[in-house]
PDB file of C-alpha atoms in Angstrom:
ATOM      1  CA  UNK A   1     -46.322-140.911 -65.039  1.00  0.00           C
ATOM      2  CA  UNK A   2     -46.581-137.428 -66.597  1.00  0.00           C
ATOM      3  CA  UNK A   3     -48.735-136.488 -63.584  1.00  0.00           C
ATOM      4  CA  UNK A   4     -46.404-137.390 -60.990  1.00  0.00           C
ATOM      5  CA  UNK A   5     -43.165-135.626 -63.680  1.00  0.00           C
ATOM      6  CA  UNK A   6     -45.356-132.318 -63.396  1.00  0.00           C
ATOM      7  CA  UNK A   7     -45.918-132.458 -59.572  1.00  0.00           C
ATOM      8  CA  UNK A   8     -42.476-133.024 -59.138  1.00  0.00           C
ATOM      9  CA  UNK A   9     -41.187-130.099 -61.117  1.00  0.00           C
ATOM     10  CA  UNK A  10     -44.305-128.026 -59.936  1.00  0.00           C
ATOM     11  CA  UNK A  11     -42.963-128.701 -56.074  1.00  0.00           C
ATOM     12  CA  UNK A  12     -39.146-128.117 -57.510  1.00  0.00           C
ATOM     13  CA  UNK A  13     -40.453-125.002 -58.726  1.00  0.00           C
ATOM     14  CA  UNK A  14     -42.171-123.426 -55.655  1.00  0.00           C
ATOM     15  CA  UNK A  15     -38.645-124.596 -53.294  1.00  0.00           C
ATOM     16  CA  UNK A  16     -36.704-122.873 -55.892  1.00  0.00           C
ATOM     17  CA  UNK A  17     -38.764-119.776 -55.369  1.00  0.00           C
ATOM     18  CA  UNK A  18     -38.872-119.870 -51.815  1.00  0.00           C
ATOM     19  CA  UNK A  19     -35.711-120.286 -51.251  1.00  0.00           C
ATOM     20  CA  UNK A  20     -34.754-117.233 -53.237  1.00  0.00           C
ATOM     21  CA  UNK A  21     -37.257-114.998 -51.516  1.00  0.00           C
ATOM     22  CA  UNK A  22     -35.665-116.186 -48.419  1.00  0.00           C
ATOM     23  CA  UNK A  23     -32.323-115.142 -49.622  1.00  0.00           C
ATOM     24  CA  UNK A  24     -33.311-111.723 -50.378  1.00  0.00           C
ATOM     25  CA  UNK A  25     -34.946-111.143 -47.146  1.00  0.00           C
ATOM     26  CA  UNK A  26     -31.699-111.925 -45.347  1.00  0.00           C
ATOM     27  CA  UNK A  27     -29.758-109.696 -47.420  1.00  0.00           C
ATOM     28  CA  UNK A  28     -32.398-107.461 -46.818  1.00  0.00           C
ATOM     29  CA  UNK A  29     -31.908-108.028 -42.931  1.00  0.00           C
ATOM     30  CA  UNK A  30     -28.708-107.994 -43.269  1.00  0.00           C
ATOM     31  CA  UNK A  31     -28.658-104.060 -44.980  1.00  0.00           C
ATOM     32  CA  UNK A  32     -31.064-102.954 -42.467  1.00  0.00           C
ATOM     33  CA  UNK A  33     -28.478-104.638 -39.789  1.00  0.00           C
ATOM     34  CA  UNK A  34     -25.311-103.062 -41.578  1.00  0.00           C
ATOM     35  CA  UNK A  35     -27.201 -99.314 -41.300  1.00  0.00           C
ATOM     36  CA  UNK A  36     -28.114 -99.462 -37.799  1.00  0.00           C
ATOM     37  CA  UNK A  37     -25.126 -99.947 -36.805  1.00  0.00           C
ATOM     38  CA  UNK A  38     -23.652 -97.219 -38.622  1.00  0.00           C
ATOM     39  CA  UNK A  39     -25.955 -94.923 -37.358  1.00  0.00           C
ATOM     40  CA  UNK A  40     -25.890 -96.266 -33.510  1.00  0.00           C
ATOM     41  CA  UNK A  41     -21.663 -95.591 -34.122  1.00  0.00           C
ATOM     42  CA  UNK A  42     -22.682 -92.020 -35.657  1.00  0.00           C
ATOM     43  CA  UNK A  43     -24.690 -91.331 -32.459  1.00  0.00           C
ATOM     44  CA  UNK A  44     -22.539 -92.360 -29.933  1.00  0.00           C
ATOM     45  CA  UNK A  45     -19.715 -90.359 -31.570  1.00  0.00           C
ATOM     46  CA  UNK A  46     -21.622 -87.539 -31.907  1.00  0.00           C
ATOM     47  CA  UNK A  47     -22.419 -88.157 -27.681  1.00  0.00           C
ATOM     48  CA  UNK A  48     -18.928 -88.389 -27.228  1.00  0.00           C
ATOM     49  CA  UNK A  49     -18.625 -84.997 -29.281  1.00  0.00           C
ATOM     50  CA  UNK A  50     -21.028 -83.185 -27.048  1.00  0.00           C
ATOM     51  CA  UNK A  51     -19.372 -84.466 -23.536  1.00  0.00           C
ATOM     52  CA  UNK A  52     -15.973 -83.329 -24.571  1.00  0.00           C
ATOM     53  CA  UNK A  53     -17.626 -79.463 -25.743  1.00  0.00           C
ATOM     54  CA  UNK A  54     -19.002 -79.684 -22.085  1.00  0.00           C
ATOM     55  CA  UNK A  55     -15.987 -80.459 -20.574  1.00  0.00           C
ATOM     56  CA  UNK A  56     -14.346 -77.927 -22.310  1.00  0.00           C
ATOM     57  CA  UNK A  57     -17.018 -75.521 -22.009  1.00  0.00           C
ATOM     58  CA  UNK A  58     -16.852 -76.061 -17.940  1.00  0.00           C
ATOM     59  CA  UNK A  59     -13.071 -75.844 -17.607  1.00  0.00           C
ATOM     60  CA  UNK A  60     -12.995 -72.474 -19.436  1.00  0.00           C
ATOM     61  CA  UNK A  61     -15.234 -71.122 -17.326  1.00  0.00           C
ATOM     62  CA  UNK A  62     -13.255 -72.304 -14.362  1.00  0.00           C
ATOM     63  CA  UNK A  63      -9.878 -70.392 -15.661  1.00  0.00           C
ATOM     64  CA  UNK A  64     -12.375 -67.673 -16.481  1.00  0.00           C
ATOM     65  CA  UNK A  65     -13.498 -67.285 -13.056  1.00  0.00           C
ATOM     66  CA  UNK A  66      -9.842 -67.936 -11.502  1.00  0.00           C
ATOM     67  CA  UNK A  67      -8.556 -64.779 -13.762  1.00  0.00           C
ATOM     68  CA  UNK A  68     -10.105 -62.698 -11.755  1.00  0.00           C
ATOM     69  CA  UNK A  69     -14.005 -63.439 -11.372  1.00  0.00           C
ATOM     70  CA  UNK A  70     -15.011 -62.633 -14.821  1.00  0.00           C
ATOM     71  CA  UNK A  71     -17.394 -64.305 -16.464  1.00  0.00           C
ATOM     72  CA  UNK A  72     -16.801 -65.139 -20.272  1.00  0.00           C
ATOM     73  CA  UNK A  73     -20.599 -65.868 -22.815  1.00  0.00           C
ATOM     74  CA  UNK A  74     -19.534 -69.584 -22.728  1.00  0.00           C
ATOM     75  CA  UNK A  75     -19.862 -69.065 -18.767  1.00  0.00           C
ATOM     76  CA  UNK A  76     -23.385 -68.326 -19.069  1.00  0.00           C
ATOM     77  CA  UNK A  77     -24.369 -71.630 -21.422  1.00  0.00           C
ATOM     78  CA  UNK A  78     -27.011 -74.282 -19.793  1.00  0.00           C
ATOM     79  CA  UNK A  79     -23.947 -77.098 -20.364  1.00  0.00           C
ATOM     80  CA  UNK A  80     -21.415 -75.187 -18.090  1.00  0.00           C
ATOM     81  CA  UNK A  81     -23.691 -74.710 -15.471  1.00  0.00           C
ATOM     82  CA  UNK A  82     -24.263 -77.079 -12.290  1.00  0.00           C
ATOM     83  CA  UNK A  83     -27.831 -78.525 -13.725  1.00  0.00           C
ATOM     84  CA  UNK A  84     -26.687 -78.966 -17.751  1.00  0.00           C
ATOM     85  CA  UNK A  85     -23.829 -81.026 -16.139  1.00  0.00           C
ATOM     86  CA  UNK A  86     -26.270 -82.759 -14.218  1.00  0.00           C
ATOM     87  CA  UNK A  87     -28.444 -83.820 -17.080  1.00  0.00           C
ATOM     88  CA  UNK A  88     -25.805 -84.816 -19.411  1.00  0.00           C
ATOM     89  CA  UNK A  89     -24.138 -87.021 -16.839  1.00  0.00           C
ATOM     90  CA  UNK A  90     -27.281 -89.031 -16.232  1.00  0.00           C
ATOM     91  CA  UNK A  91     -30.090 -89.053 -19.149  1.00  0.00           C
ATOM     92  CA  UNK A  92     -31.667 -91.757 -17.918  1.00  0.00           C
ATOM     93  CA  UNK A  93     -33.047 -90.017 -15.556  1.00  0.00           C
ATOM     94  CA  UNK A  94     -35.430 -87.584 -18.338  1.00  0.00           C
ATOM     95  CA  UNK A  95     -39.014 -87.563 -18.057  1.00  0.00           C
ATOM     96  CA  UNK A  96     -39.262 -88.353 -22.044  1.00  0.00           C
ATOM     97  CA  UNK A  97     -40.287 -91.926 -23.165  1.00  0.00           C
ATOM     98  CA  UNK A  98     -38.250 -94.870 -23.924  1.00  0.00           C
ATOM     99  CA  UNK A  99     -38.802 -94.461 -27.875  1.00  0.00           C
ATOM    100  CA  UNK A 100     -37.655 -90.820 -27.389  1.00  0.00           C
ATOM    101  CA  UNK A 101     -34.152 -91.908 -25.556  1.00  0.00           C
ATOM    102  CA  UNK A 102     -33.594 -94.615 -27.697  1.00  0.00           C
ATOM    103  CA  UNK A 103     -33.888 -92.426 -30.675  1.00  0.00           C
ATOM    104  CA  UNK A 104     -31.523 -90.031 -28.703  1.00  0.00           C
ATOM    105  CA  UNK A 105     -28.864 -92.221 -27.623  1.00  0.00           C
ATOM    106  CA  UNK A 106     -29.147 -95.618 -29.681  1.00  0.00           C
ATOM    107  CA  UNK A 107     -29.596 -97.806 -26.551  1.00  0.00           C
ATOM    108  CA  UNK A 108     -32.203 -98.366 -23.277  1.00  0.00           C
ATOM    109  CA  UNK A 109     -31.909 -96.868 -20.219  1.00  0.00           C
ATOM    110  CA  UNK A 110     -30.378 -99.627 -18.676  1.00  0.00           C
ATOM    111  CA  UNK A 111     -28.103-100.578 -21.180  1.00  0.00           C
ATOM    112  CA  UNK A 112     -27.020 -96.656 -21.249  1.00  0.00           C
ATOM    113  CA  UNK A 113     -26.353 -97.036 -17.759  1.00  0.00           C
ATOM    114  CA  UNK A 114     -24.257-100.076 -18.155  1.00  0.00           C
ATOM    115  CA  UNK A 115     -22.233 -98.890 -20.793  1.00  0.00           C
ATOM    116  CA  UNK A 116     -21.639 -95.533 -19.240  1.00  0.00           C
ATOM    117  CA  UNK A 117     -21.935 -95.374 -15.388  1.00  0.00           C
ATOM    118  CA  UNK A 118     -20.530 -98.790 -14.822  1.00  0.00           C
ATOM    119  CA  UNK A 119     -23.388-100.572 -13.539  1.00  0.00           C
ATOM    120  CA  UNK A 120     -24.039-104.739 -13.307  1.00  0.00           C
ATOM    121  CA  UNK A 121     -26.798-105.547 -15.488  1.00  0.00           C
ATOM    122  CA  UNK A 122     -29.557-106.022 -12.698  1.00  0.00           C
ATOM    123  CA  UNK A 123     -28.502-102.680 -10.961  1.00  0.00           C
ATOM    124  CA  UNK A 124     -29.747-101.202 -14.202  1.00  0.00           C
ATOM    125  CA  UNK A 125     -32.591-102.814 -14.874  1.00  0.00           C
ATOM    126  CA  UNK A 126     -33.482-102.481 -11.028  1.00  0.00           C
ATOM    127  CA  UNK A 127     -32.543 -98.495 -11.204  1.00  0.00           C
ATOM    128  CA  UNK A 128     -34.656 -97.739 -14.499  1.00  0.00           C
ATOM    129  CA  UNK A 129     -38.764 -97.354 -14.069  1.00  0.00           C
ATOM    130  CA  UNK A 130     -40.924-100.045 -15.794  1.00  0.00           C
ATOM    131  CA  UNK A 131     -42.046 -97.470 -18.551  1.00  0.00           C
ATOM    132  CA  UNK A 132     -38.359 -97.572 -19.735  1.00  0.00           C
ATOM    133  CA  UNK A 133     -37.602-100.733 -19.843  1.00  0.00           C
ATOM    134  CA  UNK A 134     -38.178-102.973 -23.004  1.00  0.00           C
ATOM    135  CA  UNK A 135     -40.601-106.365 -22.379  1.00  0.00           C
ATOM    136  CA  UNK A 136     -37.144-108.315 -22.575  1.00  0.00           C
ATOM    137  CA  UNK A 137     -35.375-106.156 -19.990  1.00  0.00           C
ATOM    138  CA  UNK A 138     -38.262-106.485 -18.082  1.00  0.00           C
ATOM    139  CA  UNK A 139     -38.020-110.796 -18.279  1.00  0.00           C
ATOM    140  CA  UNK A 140     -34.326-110.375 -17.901  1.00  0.00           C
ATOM    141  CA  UNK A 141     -34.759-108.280 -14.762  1.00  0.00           C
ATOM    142  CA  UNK A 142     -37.262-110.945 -13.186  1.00  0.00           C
ATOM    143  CA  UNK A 143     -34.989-113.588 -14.465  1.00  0.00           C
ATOM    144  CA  UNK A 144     -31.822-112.445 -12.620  1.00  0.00           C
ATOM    145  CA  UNK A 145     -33.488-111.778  -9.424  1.00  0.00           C
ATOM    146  CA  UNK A 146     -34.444-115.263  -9.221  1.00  0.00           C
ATOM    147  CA  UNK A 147     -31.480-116.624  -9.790  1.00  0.00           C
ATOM    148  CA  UNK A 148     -29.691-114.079  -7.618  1.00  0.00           C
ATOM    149  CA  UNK A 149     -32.322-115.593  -4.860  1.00  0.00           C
ATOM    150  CA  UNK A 150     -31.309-118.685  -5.784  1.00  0.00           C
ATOM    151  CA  UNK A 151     -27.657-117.797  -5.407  1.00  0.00           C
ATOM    152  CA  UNK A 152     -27.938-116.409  -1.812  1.00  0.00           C
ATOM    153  CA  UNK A 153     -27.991-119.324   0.591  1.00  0.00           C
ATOM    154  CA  UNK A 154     -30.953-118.963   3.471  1.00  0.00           C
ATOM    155  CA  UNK A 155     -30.153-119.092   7.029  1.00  0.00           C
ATOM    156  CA  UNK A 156     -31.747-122.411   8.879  1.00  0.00           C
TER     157      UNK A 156
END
């Protein structure tokens, strides 16, 4: 009787601990969670940030040259000319590595490229190279090709 009172509170015991270190791991989660998203927010506002100096930085230049063909020091900045406006309209298109852009700009590739140039979810994935593409994107892009061959009937 004593034996089967002490295995009893022995397996009460080891629950009682589990089930705490399970609770502090999901708070822990849970922080981790809370802080990634603060800094994925702080990122995209800083991207926002940078656009609207761009946009700002190109127009002056445009009045610039309109006043009579002078040419201001903002003029002369990589973001006002023709190829800094190219780059910062379409990053996904750098030669870095995915790790790189996602430490850049919080998301993939192809969910950059959803979020910001409007495209469906498998024009994305289709549009971005392998090497950028997480192992998910990668099942999700085989995944919605079959079922957009499923979707198209075929002719008899």
């Amino acid at each position: 009787m004593k034996r089967l009172a002490l295995i009893s509170m022995t397996v009460a015991a080891c629950l009682s601990l589990a089930a705490c270190g399970n609770s502090n791991d999901q708070a822990e989660q849970e922080s981790e969670i809370s802080s990634l998203k603060t800094a994925n927010s702080k990122l995209k506002k800083k991207i926002q940030a940078k656009k609207k100096a761009a946009k700002k930085n190109s127009s002056s230049a445009t009045s610039d040259k309109s006043q009579g063909g002078q040419q201001t020091q903002a003029s002369n900045t990589p973001a006002s000319n023709g190829q800094g406006q190219q780059a910062s309209a379409d990053p996904t298109t750098s030669t870095g590595n995915l790790h790189d852009f996602v430490n850049q700009y919080g998301v993939s590739p192809a969910r950059y490229k959803m979020e910001h140039q409007g495209m469906s979810e498998l024009e994305a994935l289709q549009s971005t190279p392998t090497g950028m593409k997480t192992s998910g994107e990668i099942q999700m892009q085989h995944i919605l090709e079959q079922q957009q061959g499923q979707a198209t009937p075929q002719g008899n």
